[in-house]
Amino acid sequence: MLQLAKRLLSSKQSATAAAAAAASRSALSFSSSSSSSFSSWRRAMSSQPSLDDQQQQQQQAEEAGDAKANKSMESFAFVAEASGASVTSRDLFRKIIRAKPFTPGQRGHVKIDRSELYSGKPVKSLTVGLRQSGGRNNQGRITVWQRGGGHKRKYRLVDFKRRVFDVPAKVLRLEYDPNRSAHIALLEYEDEHSTLSYIIAPQGLQEGDVIMSTWDGEVDIRVGNAMPLSKVPIGTDIHCVELQPGRGAQLARSAGAVCRLLEKNAKPGFALVRIASKESRYIPLTCMATIGQVSNPLHKLRKLGKAGRKRWLGRRPTVRGVAMNPVDHPHGGGEGKTSGGRPSVALHNQSFNPSINQSIHHQSINQRRHHLDCRSRRGAFTPRVCARARSRGTRSWWCVVVAPAASANKLFSGSVLYSITIFVIKK
């Protein structure tokens, strides 16, 4: 019993001694860590600059940032004002109007808000009458199908050349143009006559802005300003681009269209421009271009909702060729429901489409036999009625003159006709 008590006492004393040793070690480590952290704090405070030094460093950083921004601006010249980025995407999509479906025509109807546009009549001196053709040419024949009707329009004379140089022009208002998908802007030049002019309105242009066109002067890179491609910085978004100097804008004129200047003088005297189709073209540096993107970029999101709105635009219904009779279309005819039975008759798929009064010389019969219908061998001057002319009701005849290369006496050498010459005879 006495021995058991001695063992318990000895174990208790050893546990107390171990706890005291652990406490002493922890205290020693805390004191060392606290001293090290205090010393590191003192070193940091001693190395920290004063308030004046901090302000000076901040100012230097801002100057460096400004210099870097200016350098990137000069290299890319893509400011928010020039690209229309001041108008956020949320502001744009707020212009999309979806009507409540009170009628079937309104159920799928999506239109674009045009409340900011001028609602009055256009300037009379800048408009001319527009006669509707109905898809007919000067002979009264239908050359473009599905055309006719529609609302009466007046054509607005738009300045695509921008040849009034170094004269500031104030934007009086933005207008709707029924002849194009983009909006137009009415300008008043600050000259002695206060000349008025219409231009394609770029995205971001507002009423009261002042824009200018220049040839060899200095002008800001901002929305609406026009200049030659030689003065446009690389990377700038442009529209209304000329293809030949002085001819007027031909590229990027529809709603939301934009081009980008990629490179200059890669080919001497030309600029490399990426157009809306992602194609890159070489354009002379003397061609004019306007900074920015064309207005009304949401035009592609609209939905007419009903067939009547299509008729208001002058578009008639489209009838499929397989639903017609053989006399009306090459795909017509057949018993029951047929799906054509011959290749496409689109113009870009036709290998031979001669017009009236056109002469074709030295065409290979192997390529043209099915078009000329010269399979009978009755003579060299056998007249053949043109299929297209006969269907139109005219009295034009095809006179086929055969001139074989092998022999002048024989029309054929074996079974191959070498060359032909075609003339048109009208009664």
CSV table of C-alpha atoms in Angstrom, one decimal:
chain,number,residue,atom,x,y,z
A,1,MET,CA,0.0,0.0,0.0
A,2,LEU,CA,2.8,2.3,0.9
A,3,GLN,CA,4.6,1.5,-2.3
A,4,LEU,CA,1.5,2.3,-4.4
A,5,ALA,CA,1.2,5.6,-2.7
A,6,LYS,CA,4.8,6.5,-3.5
A,7,ARG,CA,4.3,5.5,-7.2
A,8,LEU,CA,1.3,7.8,-7.5
A,9,LEU,CA,3.1,10.7,-5.9
A,10,SER,CA,6.1,10.3,-8.1
A,11,SER,CA,3.9,10.2,-11.3
A,12,LYS,CA,2.1,13.3,-10.2
A,13,GLN,CA,5.3,15.2,-9.6
A,14,SER,CA,6.7,14.2,-13.0
A,15,ALA,CA,3.4,15.4,-14.7
A,16,THR,CA,3.7,18.7,-12.9
A,17,ALA,CA,7.3,19.1,-14.0
A,18,ALA,CA,6.4,18.3,-17.7
A,19,ALA,CA,3.6,20.9,-17.6
A,20,ALA,CA,5.9,23.5,-16.2
A,21,ALA,CA,8.5,22.8,-18.9
A,22,ALA,CA,5.9,23.1,-21.7
A,23,ALA,CA,4.7,26.4,-20.2
A,24,SER,CA,8.2,27.8,-20.1
A,25,ARG,CA,8.8,26.7,-23.7
A,26,SER,CA,5.6,28.3,-24.9
A,27,ALA,CA,6.3,31.5,-23.1
A,28,LEU,CA,9.8,31.6,-24.6
A,29,SER,CA,8.4,31.1,-28.1
A,30,PHE,CA,5.8,33.8,-27.7
A,31,SER,CA,8.4,36.2,-26.4
A,32,SER,CA,10.7,35.4,-29.4
A,33,SER,CA,7.8,35.7,-31.9
A,34,SER,CA,6.6,38.9,-30.5
A,35,SER,CA,10.0,40.4,-30.5
A,36,SER,CA,10.6,39.3,-34.1
A,37,SER,CA,7.2,40.7,-35.2
A,38,PHE,CA,7.9,44.0,-33.4
A,39,SER,CA,11.3,44.2,-35.1
A,40,SER,CA,9.8,43.6,-38.5
A,41,TRP,CA,7.1,46.2,-37.9
A,42,ARG,CA,9.8,48.7,-36.9
A,43,ARG,CA,11.7,47.9,-40.0
A,44,ALA,CA,8.6,48.3,-42.2
A,45,MET,CA,7.8,51.7,-40.6
A,46,SER,CA,11.3,52.9,-41.0
A,47,SER,CA,11.3,51.9,-44.7
A,48,GLN,CA,7.8,53.4,-45.4
A,49,PRO,CA,7.9,56.7,-47.3
A,50,SER,CA,6.4,59.9,-45.9
A,51,LEU,CA,3.1,61.4,-47.1
A,52,ASP,CA,4.8,63.7,-49.6
A,53,ASP,CA,6.7,60.8,-51.1
A,54,GLN,CA,3.5,58.9,-51.4
A,55,GLN,CA,1.8,61.8,-53.2
A,56,GLN,CA,4.8,62.1,-55.5
A,57,GLN,CA,4.8,58.4,-56.3
A,58,GLN,CA,1.1,58.5,-57.0
A,59,GLN,CA,1.5,61.4,-59.4
A,60,GLN,CA,4.3,59.7,-61.2
A,61,ALA,CA,2.1,56.5,-61.6
A,62,GLU,CA,-0.8,58.6,-63.0
A,63,GLU,CA,1.5,60.3,-65.5
A,64,ALA,CA,2.9,57.0,-66.6
A,65,GLY,CA,-0.6,55.6,-66.9
A,66,ASP,CA,-1.7,58.6,-69.0
A,67,ALA,CA,1.3,58.3,-71.2
A,68,LYS,CA,0.6,54.6,-71.7
A,69,ALA,CA,-3.0,55.3,-72.5
A,70,ASN,CA,-2.1,58.0,-75.0
A,71,LYS,CA,0.4,55.7,-76.6
A,72,SER,CA,-2.3,53.0,-77.0
A,73,MET,CA,-4.7,55.6,-78.2
A,74,GLU,CA,-2.3,56.7,-80.9
A,75,SER,CA,-1.6,53.2,-82.0
A,76,PHE,CA,-5.1,51.9,-82.1
A,77,ALA,CA,-7.2,55.2,-82.2
A,78,PHE,CA,-10.2,53.4,-80.8
A,79,VAL,CA,-11.9,55.9,-78.5
A,80,ALA,CA,-15.3,55.2,-77.0
A,81,GLU,CA,-16.7,58.3,-78.7
A,82,ALA,CA,-15.5,57.1,-82.1
A,83,SER,CA,-17.0,53.7,-81.7
A,84,GLY,CA,-20.3,54.7,-80.2
A,85,ALA,CA,-19.4,52.9,-76.9
A,86,SER,CA,-20.8,55.7,-74.9
A,87,VAL,CA,-24.2,54.1,-75.5
A,88,THR,CA,-24.3,50.9,-73.5
A,89,SER,CA,-25.9,47.7,-74.7
A,90,ARG,CA,-28.6,48.0,-72.1
A,91,ASP,CA,-29.6,51.4,-73.5
A,92,LEU,CA,-29.7,49.8,-77.0
A,93,PHE,CA,-31.9,46.9,-76.0
A,94,ARG,CA,-34.3,49.2,-74.2
A,95,LYS,CA,-35.3,50.4,-77.7
A,96,ILE,CA,-36.7,46.9,-78.6
A,97,ILE,CA,-40.5,47.1,-78.3
A,98,ARG,CA,-42.6,43.9,-78.0
A,99,ALA,CA,-46.3,44.6,-78.1
A,100,LYS,CA,-48.9,42.7,-76.1
A,101,PRO,CA,-50.5,40.0,-78.3
A,102,PHE,CA,-54.0,41.5,-78.5
A,103,THR,CA,-54.1,40.3,-82.2
A,104,PRO,CA,-52.3,37.5,-84.0
A,105,GLY,CA,-50.2,40.1,-85.9
A,106,GLN,CA,-48.9,41.6,-82.7
A,107,ARG,CA,-47.9,38.3,-81.1
A,108,GLY,CA,-44.6,38.0,-82.9
A,109,HIS,CA,-44.2,41.6,-83.7
A,110,VAL,CA,-40.9,43.2,-82.6
A,111,LYS,CA,-40.1,46.8,-83.5
A,112,ILE,CA,-37.4,49.3,-82.8
A,113,ASP,CA,-38.1,52.5,-80.9
A,114,ARG,CA,-37.7,55.6,-83.1
A,115,SER,CA,-39.1,58.2,-80.7
A,116,GLU,CA,-35.8,60.2,-80.8
A,117,LEU,CA,-36.1,60.7,-84.6
A,118,TYR,CA,-37.7,63.7,-86.2
A,119,SER,CA,-41.4,63.0,-86.9
A,120,GLY,CA,-42.0,65.8,-89.5
A,121,LYS,CA,-41.5,65.9,-93.3
A,122,PRO,CA,-38.1,65.9,-94.9
A,123,VAL,CA,-36.5,69.0,-96.5
A,124,LYS,CA,-38.2,69.6,-99.8
A,125,SER,CA,-35.1,70.7,-101.6
A,126,LEU,CA,-33.3,67.5,-100.7
A,127,THR,CA,-36.1,65.1,-101.9
A,128,VAL,CA,-37.1,63.9,-105.3
A,129,GLY,CA,-40.0,61.8,-106.5
A,130,LEU,CA,-39.5,58.1,-106.6
A,131,ARG,CA,-41.4,56.1,-109.2
A,132,GLN,CA,-42.0,52.5,-108.3
A,133,SER,CA,-41.0,50.0,-111.0
A,134,GLY,CA,-42.9,47.0,-109.8
A,135,GLY,CA,-39.9,44.8,-110.7
A,136,ARG,CA,-40.3,45.7,-114.4
A,137,ASN,CA,-37.6,46.9,-116.8
A,138,ASN,CA,-37.9,49.5,-119.6
A,139,GLN,CA,-39.6,46.8,-121.8
A,140,GLY,CA,-42.3,46.1,-119.2
A,141,ARG,CA,-41.0,42.6,-118.4
A,142,ILE,CA,-40.6,41.3,-114.9
A,143,THR,CA,-36.9,41.1,-114.1
A,144,VAL,CA,-37.2,41.1,-110.3
A,145,TRP,CA,-40.0,39.0,-108.9
A,146,GLN,CA,-42.0,39.6,-105.7
A,147,ARG,CA,-42.0,43.4,-106.1
A,148,GLY,CA,-45.0,45.7,-106.2
A,149,GLY,CA,-47.3,47.8,-104.1
A,150,GLY,CA,-46.0,49.3,-100.9
A,151,HIS,CA,-46.2,52.8,-99.4
A,152,LYS,CA,-45.4,55.8,-101.6
A,153,ARG,CA,-41.9,57.1,-100.9
A,154,LYS,CA,-39.8,60.2,-101.6
A,155,TYR,CA,-36.1,59.7,-102.2
A,156,ARG,CA,-33.7,61.6,-99.9
A,157,LEU,CA,-30.6,63.0,-101.6
A,158,VAL,CA,-27.8,61.7,-99.3
A,159,ASP,CA,-24.3,63.1,-99.6
A,160,PHE,CA,-22.0,60.1,-99.9
A,161,LYS,CA,-19.0,62.1,-101.1
A,162,ARG,CA,-18.5,64.5,-98.2
A,163,ARG,CA,-16.6,67.0,-100.4
A,164,VAL,CA,-17.4,70.1,-98.4
A,165,PHE,CA,-13.9,70.3,-96.8
A,166,ASP,CA,-12.9,72.2,-93.6
A,167,VAL,CA,-16.4,73.7,-93.0
A,168,PRO,CA,-18.0,72.8,-89.7
A,169,ALA,CA,-21.5,71.4,-89.9
A,170,LYS,CA,-24.1,71.2,-87.1
A,171,VAL,CA,-26.4,68.3,-86.8
A,172,LEU,CA,-30.0,69.8,-86.9
A,173,ARG,CA,-31.9,66.5,-86.4
A,174,LEU,CA,-31.9,62.8,-87.1
A,175,GLU,CA,-34.5,61.4,-89.5
A,176,TYR,CA,-36.0,58.2,-90.7
A,177,ASP,CA,-35.3,57.2,-94.3
A,178,PRO,CA,-37.8,54.7,-95.8
A,179,ASN,CA,-35.3,53.9,-98.6
A,180,ARG,CA,-32.6,52.4,-96.4
A,181,SER,CA,-32.2,50.6,-93.1
A,182,ALA,CA,-29.9,53.2,-91.5
A,183,HIS,CA,-31.0,56.6,-90.2
A,184,ILE,CA,-30.0,59.9,-91.8
A,185,ALA,CA,-28.8,63.2,-90.3
A,186,LEU,CA,-29.6,66.7,-91.5
A,187,LEU,CA,-26.5,68.9,-91.5
A,188,GLU,CA,-26.3,72.7,-91.7
A,189,TYR,CA,-22.9,73.9,-92.8
A,190,GLU,CA,-21.5,77.1,-91.3
A,191,ASP,CA,-21.0,78.9,-94.6
A,192,GLU,CA,-22.5,82.0,-96.1
A,193,HIS,CA,-25.4,80.1,-97.6
A,194,SER,CA,-26.1,77.8,-94.5
A,195,THR,CA,-26.1,74.8,-96.9
A,196,LEU,CA,-28.3,71.8,-95.8
A,197,SER,CA,-27.3,68.2,-96.5
A,198,TYR,CA,-28.2,64.7,-95.6
A,199,ILE,CA,-25.6,62.1,-94.5
A,200,ILE,CA,-25.8,58.6,-93.2
A,201,ALA,CA,-26.1,59.0,-89.4
A,202,PRO,CA,-23.4,57.1,-87.5
A,203,GLN,CA,-24.1,55.4,-84.2
A,204,GLY,CA,-23.7,57.9,-81.3
A,205,LEU,CA,-24.3,61.1,-83.3
A,206,GLN,CA,-26.7,63.4,-81.5
A,207,GLU,CA,-28.6,66.5,-82.3
A,208,GLY,CA,-26.4,69.6,-81.8
A,209,ASP,CA,-23.1,67.9,-82.5
A,210,VAL,CA,-20.6,69.6,-84.8
A,211,ILE,CA,-18.8,67.5,-87.4
A,212,MET,CA,-16.4,68.3,-90.2
A,213,SER,CA,-14.9,66.7,-93.4
A,214,THR,CA,-11.3,67.4,-94.4
A,215,TRP,CA,-8.8,66.4,-97.1
A,216,ASP,CA,-5.4,67.7,-95.9
A,217,GLY,CA,-6.3,69.5,-92.7
A,218,GLU,CA,-6.3,68.3,-89.1
A,219,VAL,CA,-9.6,67.0,-87.6
A,220,ASP,CA,-10.4,65.0,-84.5
A,221,ILE,CA,-11.0,61.3,-84.6
A,222,ARG,CA,-14.6,61.3,-83.5
A,223,VAL,CA,-18.0,60.2,-84.7
A,224,GLY,CA,-19.2,61.7,-88.0
A,225,ASN,CA,-15.9,63.3,-89.1
A,226,ALA,CA,-14.8,62.3,-92.6
A,227,MET,CA,-11.3,62.1,-94.0
A,228,PRO,CA,-9.1,60.1,-96.4
A,229,LEU,CA,-7.9,56.7,-95.3
A,230,SER,CA,-4.4,58.1,-95.2
A,231,LYS,CA,-5.3,60.2,-92.1
A,232,VAL,CA,-7.3,57.6,-90.3
A,233,PRO,CA,-5.3,55.9,-87.5
A,234,ILE,CA,-4.9,52.2,-87.6
A,235,GLY,CA,-7.5,50.2,-85.7
A,236,THR,CA,-10.3,52.8,-86.2
A,237,ASP,CA,-13.9,51.7,-87.0
A,238,ILE,CA,-15.1,53.4,-90.1
A,239,HIS,CA,-18.1,53.4,-92.4
A,240,CYS,CA,-19.2,54.9,-95.8
A,241,VAL,CA,-15.9,53.9,-97.4
A,242,GLU,CA,-15.2,54.7,-101.0
A,243,LEU,CA,-13.8,52.2,-103.4
A,244,GLN,CA,-12.5,54.8,-105.9
A,245,PRO,CA,-11.5,58.4,-105.0
A,246,GLY,CA,-14.4,60.8,-105.7
A,247,ARG,CA,-16.9,58.1,-106.6
A,248,GLY,CA,-18.8,58.3,-103.2
A,249,ALA,CA,-19.3,55.8,-100.4
A,250,GLN,CA,-20.0,52.2,-101.4
A,251,LEU,CA,-19.0,50.1,-98.4
A,252,ALA,CA,-20.7,49.9,-95.0
A,253,ARG,CA,-23.8,52.0,-95.6
A,254,SER,CA,-26.6,49.8,-94.2
A,255,ALA,CA,-27.7,49.7,-90.5
A,256,GLY,CA,-25.1,48.6,-88.1
A,257,ALA,CA,-22.4,48.1,-90.7
A,258,VAL,CA,-18.8,48.9,-89.8
A,259,CYS,CA,-15.3,48.4,-91.3
A,260,ARG,CA,-11.9,48.5,-89.6
A,261,LEU,CA,-8.7,49.9,-90.9
A,262,LEU,CA,-6.0,47.2,-90.4
A,263,GLU,CA,-2.9,48.4,-92.1
A,264,LYS,CA,-1.6,51.2,-94.3
A,265,ASN,CA,1.0,51.0,-97.1
A,266,ALA,CA,1.2,47.3,-96.9
A,267,LYS,CA,0.7,47.6,-100.6
A,268,PRO,CA,2.2,51.0,-101.7
A,269,GLY,CA,-0.6,53.6,-101.9
A,270,PHE,CA,-3.3,51.2,-100.4
A,271,ALA,CA,-4.9,50.6,-97.1
A,272,LEU,CA,-6.0,47.1,-95.9
A,273,VAL,CA,-9.6,47.4,-94.6
A,274,ARG,CA,-11.7,44.6,-93.1
A,275,ILE,CA,-15.3,44.9,-94.3
A,276,ALA,CA,-18.4,43.6,-92.7
A,277,SER,CA,-18.2,40.2,-94.4
A,278,LYS,CA,-14.8,39.6,-92.7
A,279,GLU,CA,-13.1,40.0,-96.0
A,280,SER,CA,-10.0,42.2,-96.1
A,281,ARG,CA,-9.6,44.5,-99.2
A,282,TYR,CA,-7.0,46.9,-100.5
A,283,ILE,CA,-8.5,50.3,-100.9
A,284,PRO,CA,-6.6,53.4,-102.1
A,285,LEU,CA,-5.4,55.7,-99.4
A,286,THR,CA,-7.1,58.7,-101.1
A,287,CYS,CA,-10.6,57.3,-100.6
A,288,MET,CA,-12.8,59.0,-98.1
A,289,ALA,CA,-14.2,57.3,-95.0
A,290,THR,CA,-16.3,58.4,-92.0
A,291,ILE,CA,-15.4,57.6,-88.4
A,292,GLY,CA,-17.8,55.3,-86.4
A,293,GLN,CA,-20.4,52.7,-87.0
A,294,VAL,CA,-23.7,53.1,-89.0
A,295,SER,CA,-26.7,53.9,-86.8
A,296,ASN,CA,-29.7,51.6,-86.1
A,297,PRO,CA,-27.7,48.4,-85.3
A,298,LEU,CA,-30.8,46.7,-83.9
A,299,HIS,CA,-32.5,46.7,-87.3
A,300,LYS,CA,-31.7,43.0,-87.7
A,301,LEU,CA,-33.7,42.1,-84.6
A,302,ARG,CA,-37.0,43.4,-85.8
A,303,LYS,CA,-39.8,41.0,-86.7
A,304,LEU,CA,-42.7,42.1,-89.0
A,305,GLY,CA,-45.2,39.8,-87.3
A,306,LYS,CA,-47.7,39.6,-90.2
A,307,ALA,CA,-47.8,39.4,-94.0
A,308,GLY,CA,-49.4,42.8,-94.3
A,309,ARG,CA,-46.3,44.6,-93.1
A,310,LYS,CA,-44.3,42.9,-95.8
A,311,ARG,CA,-46.8,44.3,-98.4
A,312,TRP,CA,-46.3,47.8,-96.9
A,313,LEU,CA,-42.6,47.5,-97.8
A,314,GLY,CA,-43.4,46.6,-101.4
A,315,ARG,CA,-42.8,42.8,-101.2
A,316,ARG,CA,-45.3,40.5,-102.8
A,317,PRO,CA,-45.8,36.8,-101.8
A,318,THR,CA,-43.3,34.2,-103.1
A,319,VAL,CA,-44.6,31.2,-105.0
A,320,ARG,CA,-42.4,28.1,-105.2
A,321,GLY,CA,-41.4,27.0,-108.7
A,322,VAL,CA,-42.6,23.4,-108.0
A,323,ALA,CA,-46.1,24.7,-107.4
A,324,MET,CA,-46.3,26.3,-110.9
A,325,ASN,CA,-47.1,24.9,-114.3
A,326,PRO,CA,-44.4,23.9,-116.8
A,327,VAL,CA,-45.1,27.1,-118.8
A,328,ASP,CA,-44.4,29.3,-115.8
A,329,HIS,CA,-41.3,27.8,-114.3
A,330,PRO,CA,-38.7,25.1,-115.2
A,331,HIS,CA,-39.5,23.3,-111.9
A,332,GLY,CA,-43.3,23.3,-112.7
A,333,GLY,CA,-45.5,20.4,-113.7
A,334,GLY,CA,-45.5,16.8,-112.7
A,335,GLU,CA,-48.0,14.4,-111.3
A,336,GLY,CA,-48.8,14.9,-107.7
A,337,LYS,CA,-46.4,16.6,-105.4
A,338,THR,CA,-43.0,16.7,-107.1
A,339,SER,CA,-39.8,18.3,-105.9
A,340,GLY,CA,-38.3,19.7,-109.1
A,341,GLY,CA,-36.5,17.1,-111.0
A,342,ARG,CA,-33.8,19.3,-112.5
A,343,PRO,CA,-30.9,21.5,-111.3
A,344,SER,CA,-31.4,25.0,-110.0
A,345,VAL,CA,-32.2,27.7,-112.4
A,346,ALA,CA,-30.6,30.5,-110.4
A,347,LEU,CA,-28.6,33.0,-112.4
A,348,HIS,CA,-25.3,32.2,-110.7
A,349,ASN,CA,-25.8,28.5,-111.6
A,350,GLN,CA,-26.4,29.1,-115.3
A,351,SER,CA,-23.4,28.3,-117.5
A,352,PHE,CA,-24.9,30.0,-120.6
A,353,ASN,CA,-27.5,32.8,-120.5
A,354,PRO,CA,-27.2,34.9,-123.7
A,355,SER,CA,-29.3,38.1,-124.0
A,356,ILE,CA,-31.0,39.4,-127.1
A,357,ASN,CA,-28.6,41.1,-129.6
A,358,GLN,CA,-25.6,39.3,-128.1
A,359,SER,CA,-23.1,37.5,-130.3
A,360,ILE,CA,-21.2,34.4,-128.9
A,361,HIS,CA,-18.1,33.4,-130.9
A,362,HIS,CA,-16.3,30.1,-130.9
A,363,GLN,CA,-18.3,28.3,-128.2
A,364,SER,CA,-17.6,24.6,-127.7
A,365,ILE,CA,-20.6,22.5,-128.7
A,366,ASN,CA,-19.8,20.0,-126.0
A,367,GLN,CA,-20.6,22.7,-123.4
A,368,ARG,CA,-23.5,24.5,-125.3
A,369,ARG,CA,-25.3,21.7,-127.1
A,370,HIS,CA,-28.2,21.5,-124.6
A,371,HIS,CA,-28.7,25.3,-124.8
A,372,LEU,CA,-28.6,25.7,-128.6
A,373,ASP,CA,-30.6,22.6,-129.6
A,374,CYS,CA,-28.4,22.0,-132.6
A,375,ARG,CA,-28.8,18.3,-132.6
A,376,SER,CA,-30.5,18.1,-136.1
A,377,ARG,CA,-28.1,18.2,-139.0
A,378,ARG,CA,-30.3,19.7,-141.7
A,379,GLY,CA,-27.8,22.5,-142.7
A,380,ALA,CA,-25.5,25.2,-141.7
A,381,PHE,CA,-28.1,28.0,-141.8
A,382,THR,CA,-31.0,26.3,-140.2
A,383,PRO,CA,-32.9,29.0,-138.2
A,384,ARG,CA,-33.9,28.0,-134.6
A,385,VAL,CA,-36.4,30.0,-132.5
A,386,CYS,CA,-34.8,30.9,-129.1
A,387,ALA,CA,-36.7,29.3,-126.3
A,388,ARG,CA,-36.5,32.4,-124.1
A,389,ALA,CA,-37.6,34.7,-127.0
A,390,ARG,CA,-40.5,32.3,-127.9
A,391,SER,CA,-41.8,32.3,-124.4
A,392,ARG,CA,-41.8,36.1,-124.3
A,393,GLY,CA,-43.7,36.3,-127.6
A,394,THR,CA,-41.1,38.0,-129.7
A,395,ARG,CA,-40.0,37.2,-133.3
A,396,SER,CA,-36.3,36.7,-132.8
A,397,TRP,CA,-34.6,33.8,-134.6
A,398,TRP,CA,-31.2,32.2,-133.9
A,399,CYS,CA,-29.1,31.8,-137.0
A,400,VAL,CA,-26.4,29.2,-136.3
A,401,VAL,CA,-23.3,29.4,-138.6
A,402,VAL,CA,-21.2,26.2,-138.3
A,403,ALA,CA,-17.5,26.4,-139.1
A,404,PRO,CA,-15.7,23.1,-138.4
A,405,ALA,CA,-12.0,23.4,-137.8
A,406,ALA,CA,-11.0,20.2,-139.7
A,407,SER,CA,-12.8,20.7,-143.0
A,408,ALA,CA,-14.7,23.5,-144.6
A,409,ASN,CA,-16.9,21.2,-146.6
A,410,LYS,CA,-18.1,18.9,-143.8
A,411,LEU,CA,-20.1,20.1,-140.9
A,412,PHE,CA,-19.0,17.3,-138.7
A,413,SER,CA,-15.8,15.5,-138.2
A,414,GLY,CA,-16.9,12.2,-136.8
A,415,SER,CA,-19.6,13.2,-134.3
A,416,VAL,CA,-18.0,16.3,-132.8
A,417,LEU,CA,-18.8,19.8,-133.8
A,418,TYR,CA,-15.8,22.0,-133.2
A,419,SER,CA,-16.9,25.7,-133.2
A,420,ILE,CA,-19.9,27.9,-133.9
A,421,THR,CA,-20.8,31.5,-134.3
A,422,ILE,CA,-24.3,32.8,-133.3
A,423,PHE,CA,-26.1,35.8,-134.7
A,424,VAL,CA,-29.6,37.2,-133.9
A,425,ILE,CA,-32.1,38.1,-136.7
A,426,LYS,CA,-35.1,40.1,-135.8
A,427,LYS,CA,-38.2,40.5,-137.9
